[in-house]
CSV table of C-alpha atoms in Angstrom, one decimal:
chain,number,residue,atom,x,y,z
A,806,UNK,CA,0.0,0.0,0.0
A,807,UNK,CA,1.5,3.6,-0.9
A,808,UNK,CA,0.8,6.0,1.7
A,809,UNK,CA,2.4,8.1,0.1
A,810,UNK,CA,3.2,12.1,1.9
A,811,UNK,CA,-0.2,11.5,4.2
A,812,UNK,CA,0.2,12.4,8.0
A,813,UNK,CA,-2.0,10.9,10.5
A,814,UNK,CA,-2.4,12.8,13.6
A,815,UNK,CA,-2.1,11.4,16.6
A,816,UNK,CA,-3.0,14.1,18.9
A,817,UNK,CA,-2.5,17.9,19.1
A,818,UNK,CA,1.4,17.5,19.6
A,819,UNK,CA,2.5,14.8,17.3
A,820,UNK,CA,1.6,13.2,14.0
A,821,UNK,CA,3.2,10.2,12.1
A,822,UNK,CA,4.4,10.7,8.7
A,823,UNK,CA,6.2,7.7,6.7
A,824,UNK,CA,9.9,7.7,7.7
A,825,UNK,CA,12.6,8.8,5.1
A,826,UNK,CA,16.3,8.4,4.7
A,827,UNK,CA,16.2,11.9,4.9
A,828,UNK,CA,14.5,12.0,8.3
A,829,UNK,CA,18.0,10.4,9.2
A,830,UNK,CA,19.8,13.1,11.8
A,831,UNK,CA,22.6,13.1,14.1
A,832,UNK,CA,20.5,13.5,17.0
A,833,UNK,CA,18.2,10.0,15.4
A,834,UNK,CA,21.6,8.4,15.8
A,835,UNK,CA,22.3,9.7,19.3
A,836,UNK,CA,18.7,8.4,20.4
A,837,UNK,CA,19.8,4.4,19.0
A,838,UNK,CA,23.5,4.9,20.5
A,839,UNK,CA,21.9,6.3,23.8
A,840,UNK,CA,21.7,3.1,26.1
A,841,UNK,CA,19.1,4.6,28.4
A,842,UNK,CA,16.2,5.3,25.6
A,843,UNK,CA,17.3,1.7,23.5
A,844,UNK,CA,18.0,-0.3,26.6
A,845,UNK,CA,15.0,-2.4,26.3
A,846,UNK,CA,15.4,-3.1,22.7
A,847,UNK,CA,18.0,-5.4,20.2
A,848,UNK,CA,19.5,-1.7,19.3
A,849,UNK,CA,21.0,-1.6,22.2
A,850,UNK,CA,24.0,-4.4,21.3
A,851,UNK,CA,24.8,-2.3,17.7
A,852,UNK,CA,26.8,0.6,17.0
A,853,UNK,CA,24.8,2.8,14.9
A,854,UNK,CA,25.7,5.1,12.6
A,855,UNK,CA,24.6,7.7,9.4
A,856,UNK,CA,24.7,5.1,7.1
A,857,UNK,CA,23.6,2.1,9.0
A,858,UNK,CA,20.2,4.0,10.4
A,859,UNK,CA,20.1,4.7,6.4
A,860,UNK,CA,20.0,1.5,5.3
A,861,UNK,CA,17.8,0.4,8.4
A,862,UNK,CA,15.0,2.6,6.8
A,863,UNK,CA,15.8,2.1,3.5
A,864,UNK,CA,15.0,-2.0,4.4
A,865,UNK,CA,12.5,-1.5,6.3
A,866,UNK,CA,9.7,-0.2,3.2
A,867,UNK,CA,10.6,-3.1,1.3
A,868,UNK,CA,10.1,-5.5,3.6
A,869,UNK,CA,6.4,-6.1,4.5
A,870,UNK,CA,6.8,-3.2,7.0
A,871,UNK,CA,5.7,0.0,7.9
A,872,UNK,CA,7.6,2.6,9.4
A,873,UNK,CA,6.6,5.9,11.0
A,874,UNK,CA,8.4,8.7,12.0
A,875,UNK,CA,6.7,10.3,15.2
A,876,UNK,CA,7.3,14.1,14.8
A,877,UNK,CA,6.6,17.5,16.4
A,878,UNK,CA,3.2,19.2,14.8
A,879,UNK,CA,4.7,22.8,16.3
A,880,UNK,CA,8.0,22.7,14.7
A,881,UNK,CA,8.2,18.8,12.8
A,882,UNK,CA,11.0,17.6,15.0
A,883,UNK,CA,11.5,13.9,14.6
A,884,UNK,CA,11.0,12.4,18.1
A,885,UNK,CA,10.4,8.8,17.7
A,886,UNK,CA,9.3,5.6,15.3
A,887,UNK,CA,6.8,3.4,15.1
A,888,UNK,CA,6.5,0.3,12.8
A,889,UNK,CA,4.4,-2.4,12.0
A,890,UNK,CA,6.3,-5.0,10.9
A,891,UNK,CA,6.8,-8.6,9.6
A,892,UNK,CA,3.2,-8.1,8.1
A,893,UNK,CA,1.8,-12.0,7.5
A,894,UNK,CA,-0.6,-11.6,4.7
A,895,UNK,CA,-2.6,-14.7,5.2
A,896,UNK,CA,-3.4,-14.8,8.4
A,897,UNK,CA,-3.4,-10.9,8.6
A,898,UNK,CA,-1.3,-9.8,11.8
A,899,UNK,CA,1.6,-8.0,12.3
A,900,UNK,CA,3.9,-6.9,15.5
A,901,UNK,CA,4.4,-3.2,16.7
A,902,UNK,CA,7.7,-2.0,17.7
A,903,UNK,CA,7.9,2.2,19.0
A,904,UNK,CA,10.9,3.9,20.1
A,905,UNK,CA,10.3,7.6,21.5
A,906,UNK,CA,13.9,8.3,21.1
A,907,UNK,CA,13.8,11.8,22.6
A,908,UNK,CA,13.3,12.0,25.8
A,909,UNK,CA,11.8,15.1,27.0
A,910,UNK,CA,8.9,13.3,25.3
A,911,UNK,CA,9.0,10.7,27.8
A,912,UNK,CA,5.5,10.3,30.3
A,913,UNK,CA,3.4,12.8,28.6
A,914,UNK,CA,0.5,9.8,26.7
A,915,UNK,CA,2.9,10.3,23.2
A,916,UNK,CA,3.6,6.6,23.0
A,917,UNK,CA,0.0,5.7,23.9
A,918,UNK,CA,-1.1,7.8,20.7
A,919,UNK,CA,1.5,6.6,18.2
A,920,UNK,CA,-0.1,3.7,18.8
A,921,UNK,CA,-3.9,4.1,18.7
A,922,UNK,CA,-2.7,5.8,15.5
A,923,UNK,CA,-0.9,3.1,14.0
A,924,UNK,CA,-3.9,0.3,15.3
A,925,UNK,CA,-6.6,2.4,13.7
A,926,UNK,CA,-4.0,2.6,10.7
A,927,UNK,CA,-3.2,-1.2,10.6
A,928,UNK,CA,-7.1,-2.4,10.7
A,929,UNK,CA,-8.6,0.4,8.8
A,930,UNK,CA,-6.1,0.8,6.2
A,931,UNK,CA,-4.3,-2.4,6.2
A,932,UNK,CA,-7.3,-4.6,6.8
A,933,UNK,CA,-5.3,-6.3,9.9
A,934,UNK,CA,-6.9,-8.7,12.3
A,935,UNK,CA,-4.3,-8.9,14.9
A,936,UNK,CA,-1.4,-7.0,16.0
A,937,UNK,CA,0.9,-7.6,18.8
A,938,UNK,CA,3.7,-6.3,20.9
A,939,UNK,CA,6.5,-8.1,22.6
A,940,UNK,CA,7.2,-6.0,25.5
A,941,UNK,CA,10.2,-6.9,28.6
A,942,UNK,CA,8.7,-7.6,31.9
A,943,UNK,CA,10.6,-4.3,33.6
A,944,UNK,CA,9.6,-1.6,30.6
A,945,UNK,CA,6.9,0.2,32.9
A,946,UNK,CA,6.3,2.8,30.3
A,947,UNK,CA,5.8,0.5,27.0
A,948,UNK,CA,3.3,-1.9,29.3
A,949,UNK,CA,1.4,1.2,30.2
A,950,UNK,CA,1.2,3.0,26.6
A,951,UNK,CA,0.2,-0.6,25.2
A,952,UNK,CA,-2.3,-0.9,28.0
A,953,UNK,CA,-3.9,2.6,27.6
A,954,UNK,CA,-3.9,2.0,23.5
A,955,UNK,CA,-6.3,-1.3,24.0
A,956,UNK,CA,-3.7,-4.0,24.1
A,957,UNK,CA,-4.3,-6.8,26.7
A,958,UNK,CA,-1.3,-9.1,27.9
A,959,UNK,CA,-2.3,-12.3,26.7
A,960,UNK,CA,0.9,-14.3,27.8
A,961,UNK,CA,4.5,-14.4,29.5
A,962,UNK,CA,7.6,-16.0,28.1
A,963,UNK,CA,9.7,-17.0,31.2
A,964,UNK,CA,13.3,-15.6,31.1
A,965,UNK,CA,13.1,-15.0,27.5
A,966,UNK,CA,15.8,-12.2,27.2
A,967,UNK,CA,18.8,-11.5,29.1
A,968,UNK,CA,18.8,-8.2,30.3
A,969,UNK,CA,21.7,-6.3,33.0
A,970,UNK,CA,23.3,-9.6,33.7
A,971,UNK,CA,19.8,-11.0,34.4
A,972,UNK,CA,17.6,-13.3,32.7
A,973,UNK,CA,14.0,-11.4,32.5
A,974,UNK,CA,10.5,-12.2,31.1
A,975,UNK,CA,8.8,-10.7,28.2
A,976,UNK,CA,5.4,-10.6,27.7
A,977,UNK,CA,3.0,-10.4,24.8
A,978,UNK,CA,0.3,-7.7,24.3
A,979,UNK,CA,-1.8,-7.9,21.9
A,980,UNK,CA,-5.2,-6.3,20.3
A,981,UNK,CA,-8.0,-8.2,18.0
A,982,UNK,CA,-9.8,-6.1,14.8
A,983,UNK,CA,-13.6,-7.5,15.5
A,984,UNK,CA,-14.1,-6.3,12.0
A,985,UNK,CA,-11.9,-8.4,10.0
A,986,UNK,CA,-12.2,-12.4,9.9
């Protein structure tokens, strides 16, 4: 599906416009190089750079995914991602991954927008039945932001990842579109 330029609003602070190579920064960079905002994410164990974050984007379109920038309506500052990916056409669900990479962004409801935005944009647009989220046990805010945006935990894998020298559990969130079989 071309989305082409279109921006979907997600509230009156931030909208989500289709991520470009040349929504690549610097600061985008320092957000996936900054342990404390990628620490409970597979980022955190690369070094990124310019050119990788560029080809990470680049990939990502032609891969049966969708990727958002989350940006600034005041001023269009590039604050965050989110992406539905590994889209399975058949059985019609997909995963959610969101990074609010800058942090003064942090604790004000802009995760649990992003993603009411991309759910109504998955099942509306997309036709989706199911998405989900694979969350780690001690990432308070993601639980929350998937909680608020209609997600339900529907299970726990035990010890799944391991995280500070510690094996932790992730769980799985997910949401059900009534309106596709």
């Amino acid at each position: 599906m071309d989305i082409g330029e279109e921006k979907i609003y997600c509230n009156s602070l931030v909208y989500l416009k289709r991520l470009h190579v040349n929504d690549v920064t610097e600061a985008y960079v320092d957000w996936m190089n900054n342990y404390e905002i990628v620490k409970y994410t597979e980022s955190r164990y690369f070094h990124h750079t310019i050119e990788s974050t560029k080809a990470f984007v680049e990939s990502v379109w032609n891969n049966n995914n969708y990727c958002f920038g989350i940006f600034n309506v005041i001023n269009d500052q590039h604050i965050g991602n989110i992406k539905i990916g590994n889209i399975n056409d058949f059985y019609k669900y997909a995963d959610v991954g969101l990074i609010i990479g800058n942090s003064n962004y942090w604790g004000k409801g802009i995760a649990k927008d992003a993603i009411s935005a991309i759910v109504k944009f998955a099942f509306k647009k997309l036709c989706l039945h199911r998405l989900y989220a694979g969350i780690y046990a001690p990432n308070i805010g993601s639980i929350k932001a998937f909680e608020r945006a209609g997600f339900i935990k529907e299970g726990i894998e035990k010890e799944k990842y391991l995280f500070e020298g510690q094996r932790i559990d992730s769980y799985l969130y997910g949401i059900v579109n009534n309106e596709v079989k």
